[in-house]
C-alpha positions in Angstrom: 9.1 -20.2 -41.1 5.5 -20.2 -40.0 3.7 -16.9 -40.6 1.9 -16.3 -37.3 -0.5 -13.9 -39.0 -2.1 -16.8 -40.9 -2.8 -18.9 -37.8 -6.4 -19.3 -36.7 -7.9 -18.5 -34.3 -5.9 -15.3 -34.6 -2.9 -14.8 -32.3 -3.4 -11.8 -30.1 -1.1 -8.8 -30.5 -2.0 -7.1 -27.2 -0.9 -8.8 -23.9 -4.3 -7.8 -22.5 -5.9 -10.4 -24.7 -3.1 -12.9 -24.3 -0.8 -13.1 -21.3 -3.0 -11.1 -19.0 -6.5 -12.0 -20.2 -7.6 -13.7 -17.1 -7.2 -10.5 -15.1 -9.1 -8.2 -17.4 -11.6 -10.5 -19.2 -14.6 -8.9 -17.6 -14.1 -5.7 -19.5 -14.7 -7.5 -22.8 -18.3 -7.8 -21.9 -18.6 -4.0 -22.1 -15.7 -2.4 -24.0 -15.0 -4.8 -26.8 -16.2 -4.3 -30.4 -18.9 -7.0 -30.0 -20.0 -5.5 -26.8 -20.3 -2.1 -28.5 -22.4 -3.6 -31.2 -24.7 -5.4 -28.7 -25.2 -2.0 -27.0 -26.0 -0.4 -30.3 -28.6 -3.1 -31.0 -30.0 -2.5 -27.5 -30.4 1.2 -28.0 -32.1 0.8 -31.4 -34.5 -1.7 -29.9 -35.3 0.5 -26.9 -35.9 3.5 -29.2 -38.3 1.5 -31.3 -40.2 0.4 -28.2 -40.2 3.9 -26.8 -41.7 5.4 -30.0 -44.5 2.8 -30.1 -45.2 2.8 -26.4 -45.7 6.6 -26.3 -47.7 6.7 -29.6 -45.3 9.3 -31.0 -45.8 8.0 -34.6 -49.2 8.1 -36.2 -50.7 4.8 -37.4 -48.2 2.7 -35.5 -49.6 -0.5 -33.9 -48.9 -1.2 -30.3 -46.4 -3.9 -29.3 -47.6 -6.5 -26.9 -45.5 -8.4 -24.3 -44.6 -11.2 -26.8 -43.3 -8.7 -29.4 -41.2 -6.8 -26.8 -39.8 -10.1 -25.5 -38.8 -11.0 -29.0 -37.1 -7.7 -29.5 -35.2 -7.8 -26.2 -34.3 -11.4 -27.1 -32.3 -10.2 -30.0 -30.0 -8.4 -27.6 -29.9 -11.2 -25.1 -29.0 -13.9 -27.7 -26.4 -11.8 -29.5 -23.4 -14.2 -29.7 -20.7 -15.7 -31.9 -22.9 -16.3 -35.0 -24.5 -12.9 -34.7 -21.1 -11.3 -34.4 -20.0 -13.0 -37.6 -23.2 -12.0 -39.4 -22.9 -8.3 -38.3 -19.3 -8.2 -39.4 -20.3 -9.5 -42.9 -22.9 -6.7 -43.1 -20.4 -4.1 -42.1 -18.0 -5.3 -44.9 -20.9 -4.7 -47.3 -22.1 -1.4 -46.0 -18.7 0.0 -45.0 -20.6 1.5 -42.0 -20.8 0.0 -38.6 -24.1 1.5 -37.4 -25.8 1.0 -40.8 -24.9 -2.7 -40.4 -26.7 -2.8 -37.1 -29.8 -1.3 -38.8 -29.8 -4.0 -41.5 -29.1 -6.7 -38.9 -32.2 -5.7 -37.0 -34.4 -5.4 -40.1 -33.5 -9.0 -40.9 -34.7 -10.0 -37.4 -38.0 -8.1 -38.0 -38.4 -9.8 -41.3 -37.9 -13.2 -39.6 -40.6 -12.4 -37.0 -43.4 -13.3 -39.5 -46.8 -11.8 -39.6 -47.9 -9.4 -36.9 -47.1 -6.0 -35.5 -43.3 -6.5 -35.8 -43.6 -6.9 -39.6 -44.8 -3.3 -39.7 -41.9 -2.0 -37.7 -39.2 -2.3 -40.4 -39.2 1.4 -41.2 -39.1 2.5 -37.6 -35.7 1.0 -37.0 -33.2 3.9 -36.8 -36.0 6.4 -37.4 -35.0 10.0 -36.5 -31.5 8.8 -35.6 -28.1 9.8 -36.8 -25.3 7.2 -36.1 -24.0 9.3 -33.2 -27.4 9.2 -31.5 -26.9 5.5 -31.2 -23.1 5.5 -30.7 -22.9 8.0 -27.9 -25.6 6.2 -25.9 -24.0 2.8 -26.5 -20.6 4.1 -25.4 -22.1 5.8 -22.3 -23.9 2.7 -21.2 -20.8 0.5 -21.9 -18.4 2.8 -20.0 -20.8 3.1 -17.2 -21.2 -0.6 -16.8 -17.5 -1.2 -17.1 -16.7 1.4 -14.5 -19.5 0.3 -12.0 -19.2 -3.4 -12.4 -15.5 -4.0 -13.1 -13.1 -1.1 -12.5 -14.6 0.5 -9.4 -14.9 -2.9 -7.5 -11.2 -3.5 -8.3 -10.3 -0.1 -7.0 -12.4 -0.7 -3.9 -10.7 -4.1 -3.4 -7.3 -2.3 -3.4 -8.4 0.2 -0.8 -10.0 -2.5 1.3 -6.6 -4.4 1.3 -4.8 -1.2 2.3 -7.3 -0.6 5.1 -6.7 -4.0 6.6 -3.0 -3.6 6.4 -3.1 -0.1 7.9 -5.4 -1.3 10.6 -3.0 -4.1 11.6 0.0 -1.8 11.6 -1.4 1.5 13.0 1.2 1.5 15.8 4.0 -0.4 14.2 7.0 2.1 14.1 9.2 2.3 11.1 12.0 4.6 9.9 11.0 7.5 7.7 13.0 8.9 4.8 12.8 12.5 3.6 15.2 13.2 0.7 16.3 9.6 1.2 17.7 10.5 4.7 16.7 9.4 8.1 13.8 11.5 9.3 11.2 11.7 12.1 9.9 8.1 12.6 6.4 7.2 11.6 4.3 4.1 11.7 3.5 1.7 8.8 -0.2 2.2 9.2 0.1 6.0 9.0 2.0 5.9 5.8 -0.5 3.5 4.3 -3.3 5.7 5.5 -1.9 8.6 3.5 -2.5 6.5 0.3 -5.9 5.4 1.5 -7.0 9.0 2.0 -5.6 10.1 -1.4 -7.2 7.2 -3.3 -10.5 7.6 -1.6 -10.8 11.2 -2.7 -10.4 10.2 -6.3 -12.8 7.2 -5.8 -15.5 9.6 -4.5 -15.1 11.7 -7.7 -15.6 8.6 -9.8 -18.5 7.3 -7.8 -20.3 10.6 -8.3 -19.5 10.8 -12.0 -22.1 11.6 -14.6 -22.5 9.6 -17.8 -24.0 11.9 -20.4 -26.0 11.1 -23.6 -27.6 13.1 -26.4 -30.4 12.2 -28.9 -31.0 15.2 -31.2 -30.2 14.4 -34.8 -27.6 15.1 -37.4 -26.3 18.5 -36.0 -28.1 18.6 -32.6 -31.0 20.7 -33.9 -33.9 18.1 -34.2 -34.1 19.4 -37.8 -35.7 16.4 -39.5 -37.8 15.7 -36.4 -39.4 19.1 -36.3 -40.2 19.0 -40.1 -41.6 15.5 -40.0 -43.7 15.8 -36.8 -43.8 19.4 -35.7 -46.5 18.7 -33.1 -44.2 16.5 -31.0 -42.2 17.9 -28.1 -38.9 16.5 -29.4 -36.8 18.2 -26.7 -39.0 16.5 -24.0 -38.8 13.2 -25.9 -35.1 13.3 -26.1 -34.7 14.2 -22.4 -37.1 11.4 -21.4 -35.5 8.8 -23.6 -31.9 9.5 -22.5 -32.9 9.6 -18.9 -34.8 6.3 -19.2 -31.5 4.7 -20.0 -30.0 5.8 -16.6 -27.9 8.5 -18.3 -27.7 12.3 -17.8 -29.3 14.2 -20.7 -27.1 16.6 -22.6 -29.4 19.2 -24.4 -26.7 21.1 -26.4 -24.4 19.2 -28.7 -23.2 19.2 -32.3 -23.6 15.9 -34.2 -21.6 14.3 -31.4 -21.9 14.4 -27.7 -18.7 16.3 -26.8 -17.3 13.6 -24.5 -16.5 16.1 -21.6 -17.8 13.6 -19.1 -15.5 10.9 -20.5 -12.5 13.2 -20.2 -13.5 13.9 -16.6 -13.8 10.2 -15.8 -10.5 9.3 -17.6 -8.7 12.1 -15.8 -9.9 10.9 -12.4 -8.9 7.3 -13.3 -5.5 8.6 -14.4 -5.1 10.5 -11.1 -6.1 7.4 -9.2 -3.5 5.5 -11.3 -0.8 8.0 -10.4 -1.4 7.6 -6.7 -1.4 3.9 -7.1 1.9 4.2 -9.0 3.3 6.1 -6.1 2.1 3.3 -3.8 3.7 0.7 -5.9 7.1 2.4 -6.0 7.1 3.1 -2.2 6.3 -0.5 -1.4 9.0 -1.6 -3.8 11.4 0.6 -1.8 10.2 -0.7 1.5 10.7 -4.3 0.3 14.2 -3.3 -0.9 15.0 -1.8 2.5 13.7 -5.0 4.2 10.9 -3.3 6.0 8.4 -5.6 4.2 9.3 -9.2 3.5 7.5 -11.1 0.8 5.8 -14.4 1.7 6.5 -17.3 -0.6 3.3 -18.8 -2.0 2.2 -22.2 -1.1 2.8 -23.5 -4.6 6.2 -21.8 -4.9 7.2 -18.7 -6.8 10.1 -18.4 -9.2 11.9 -15.2 -8.5 15.0 -15.7 -10.6 16.1 -18.2 -13.2 19.5 -18.5 -11.6 19.3 -17.2 -8.0 17.0 -19.5 -6.0 16.9 -17.3 -2.9 15.0 -14.4 -4.6 11.4 -13.5 -4.4 11.1 -10.6 -6.8 8.4 -7.8 -6.2 6.9 -8.5 -9.6 3.4 -7.5 -8.7 4.5 -4.0 -7.8 6.7 -3.8 -10.8 3.9 -5.0 -13.1 1.6 -2.5 -11.6 4.1 0.3 -12.0 4.6 -0.4 -15.7 0.9 -0.9 -16.6 -0.2 2.2 -14.7 2.1 4.2 -16.9 0.8 2.6 -20.1 -2.8 3.2 -18.9 -2.2 6.8 -18.2 -0.5 7.4 -21.6 -3.7 6.1 -23.2 -6.2 7.8 -20.8 -4.4 11.2 -21.1 -4.6 10.9 -24.9 -8.3 10.0 -24.7 -9.0 13.0 -22.4 -7.2 15.4 -24.7 -8.4 14.1 -28.1 -12.0 13.4 -27.3 -13.0 16.9 -26.3 -12.1 18.4 -29.6 -14.1 18.0 -32.8 -13.8 20.2 -35.9 -17.0 22.2 -36.5 -20.0 19.9 -36.1 -18.2 16.6 -36.6 -15.0 14.8 -37.5 -14.0 11.2 -37.0 -11.0 11.5 -34.7 -13.2 10.5 -31.8 -14.4 7.4 -33.5 -11.0 5.9 -33.7 -10.0 7.2 -30.3 -13.0 5.7 -28.5 -12.1 2.2 -29.5 -9.1 2.4 -27.2 -11.2 3.0 -24.0 -11.0 -0.7 -23.1 -7.3 -0.8 -23.5 -6.7 2.3 -21.3 -9.0 0.9 -18.5 -7.7 -2.6 -19.1 -4.1 -1.7 -18.2 -5.4 0.1 -15.2 -7.5 -2.8 -14.1 -4.5 -5.2 -14.6 -2.3 -2.9 -12.5 -4.8 -2.6 -9.6 -5.3 -6.3 -9.4 -1.5 -7.0 -9.4 -1.0 -4.3 -6.8 -3.7 -5.8 -4.6 -2.2 -9.2 -5.0 1.3 -7.8 -4.2 -0.1 -6.3 -0.9 -1.6 -9.7 0.0 1.9 -11.2 -0.1 3.8 -9.0 2.2 4.4 -8.8 5.9 6.1 -6.2 8.0 9.6 -7.2 9.2 9.5 -5.9 12.8 13.1 -7.1 13.3 14.4 -5.0 10.4 12.4 -1.8 11.2 13.4 -2.1 14.9 17.1 -2.6 14.1 17.2 0.5 11.8 15.4 2.6 14.3 17.8 1.5 17.1 20.6 2.9 15.0 18.9 6.2 14.3 19.3 8.2 17.6 20.0 11.3 15.7 16.3 11.7 14.8 15.7 12.7 18.4 17.5 16.0 17.7 14.2 17.4 16.5 12.0 16.9 19.7 14.9 17.9 21.9 15.4 21.1 19.9 11.7 22.0 20.1 11.6 21.5 23.9 14.7 23.7 24.2 13.0 26.4 22.0 9.9 26.4 24.1 12.0 26.7 27.3 14.0 29.6 25.7 10.7 31.4 24.9 9.8 31.0 28.6 13.0 32.8 29.7 15.8 30.2 29.6 18.5 32.2 27.8 21.0 29.3 28.2 18.8 27.2 25.9 18.7 29.6 22.9 20.3 28.6 19.6 19.1 25.0 20.1 19.2 24.2 16.4 22.9 25.0 16.2 23.7 23.0 19.3 21.8 20.0 18.1 23.4 20.3 14.7 26.8 20.2 16.2 25.9 17.1 18.2 24.2 15.1 15.4 25.0 16.3 11.9 27.4 14.2 9.7 28.1 11.4 12.2 26.4 8.7 14.1 25.0 9.4 17.5 24.5 6.9 20.4 21.8 6.7 23.0 24.4 7.7 25.6 25.3 10.9 23.8 21.6 11.8 23.5 21.0 11.1 27.2 24.1 13.0 28.3 23.0 16.0 26.2 19.6 16.0 27.8 21.1 15.7 31.3 23.1 18.9 30.8 20.0 21.0 29.9 18.8 21.3 33.5 15.2 20.9 32.4 12.3 20.5 34.9 12.2 16.8 36.0 8.9 16.0 34.3 10.1 17.3 30.9 13.6 15.8 31.3 12.1 12.5 32.1 9.8 12.7 29.0 12.9 13.2 26.8 15.0 10.6 28.5 12.3 8.0 28.0 12.0 8.8 24.3 13.6 6.4 21.8 13.5 6.3 18.0 11.0 3.5 18.2 8.5 5.4 20.4 9.0 8.8 18.7 6.1 8.4 16.3 3.9 11.3 17.5 0.2 10.8 16.8 0.8 8.4 13.9 -1.4 5.7 15.4 -4.2 8.1 16.1 -4.0 9.6 12.7 -4.3 6.1 11.2 -7.4 5.3 13.2 -8.8 8.6 12.3 -8.3 7.9 8.6 -9.9 4.4 8.9 -12.9 5.7 10.8 -14.4 5.0 14.2 -15.6 1.5 13.3 -12.2 0.3 12.3 -10.1 0.5 15.5 -9.9 -3.2 16.3 -6.9 -4.5 14.4 -7.0 -8.1 13.1 -4.8 -10.8 14.5 -1.2 -10.2 13.3 1.4 -12.6 12.1 3.1 -12.3 15.5 -0.1 -13.2 17.3 -0.7 -9.8 18.8 -3.2 -7.1 18.1 -2.4 -3.8 16.6 -2.4 -1.2 19.4 0.5 -1.7 21.8 3.7 0.0 21.0 5.6 -2.5 23.2 4.7 -5.3 20.7 4.0 -3.7 17.3 2.2 -5.9 14.9 3.2 -7.3 11.6 0.7 -7.8 8.8 -1.3 -11.0 8.6 -0.9 -11.5 4.9 -1.5 -14.7 3.0 1.1 -15.6 0.4 1.0 -14.1 -3.1 0.4 -16.9 -5.5 1.2 -17.3 -9.2 4.1 -17.4 -11.5 6.2 -14.6 -12.7 4.2 -12.4 -15.0 6.5 -9.5 -15.7 
């Protein structure tokens, strides 16, 4: 039997790098091992240029444009061959950052005569490995969040906004404790998720990415001994800030990763809300309130039942959000603790950032794709509402209570009277109307109750949806039924394109 471990190129163990790679490939540019090494190289080069540009070191020649271009070119050209070379150096040194140092010294040796030939000893000067690592991770996570994860989260919210906008006034049955409850609208229920997700997104958009640059135990010990006349605290602050990071002045050997824990906790909270969204939509599809649109190229829902279109995007999202949160929660807990001034638990843990964010990214994209492939079934929601006249017990009761407060003693104990009418058995429109007719209410109030139906009893749901979407989002797009999303007499369905792709569960 073939040993798969011997096959080259290596077979992937993680589904993120196999089955699902197309959906998360962008993260490899920032959170893979080669991406981390490229970021380390970049930090080392920027530090060398910073030291020479500001004449911090005595007797150091200035670097011209050509020399700086050569140095930056090392980062820009870092590719497959360079990855292999660096890996060989790491096998020799048994130290990943030391390998980066030797890699760069080779490049300076290869530059020939000139100022760069005198820069060999400046590489990694006044640095501990964590000065390089923490900045490389901070830049990598920042890029991954801003360029990959946040846009995917924004795409999900944008899809929800379009769907909520189109269905702001589309009535649907509500369920509390799984039982029929006061009707709502599709758009209002979607807007609840939009509001929740946006709160977490704002936290992430305002997040700080911290960095430190202060030596072996955070004291600038060797710096102050070697060049006591230099304002090393100012240098550190200026260099870290020049990278677009927030300077952390007080650390041990490592930057304590509190900012990472904050970001991962917010991503995990976003994930949990998205998980709730996935399970709710799965239920709405199960009830028939949303129907799934078959893709143009066809979708295999079952190997034996041809009629089925399985809600796989929502199920995939549900599972992968749970995996993501298991990893992100572990990262948040583990990274913020380090024994005394340094231990290596964070080093191993940090290498899983890409996996934790990768499963989240996969889930968000599947969830967005799932939402693009559903449309409201107006026929089903209307039929269920038409069989739910008991939900009108609530408004009738409240009208009776208001009247009783105003002096109508015969309308007291309204809850008990409506309970006797509606609890435990089905109620017809005629029974509700007959009950209202016997209340002897003022004509205007009686008429208001008599005109009420389960389909029109949605309160201010439409207004709440438009409030959540903002004043510039009140015009709904064309719906599947050809109408626009405002009139309750013809509630809209969503104008969703079909969800494409094969089963990926």
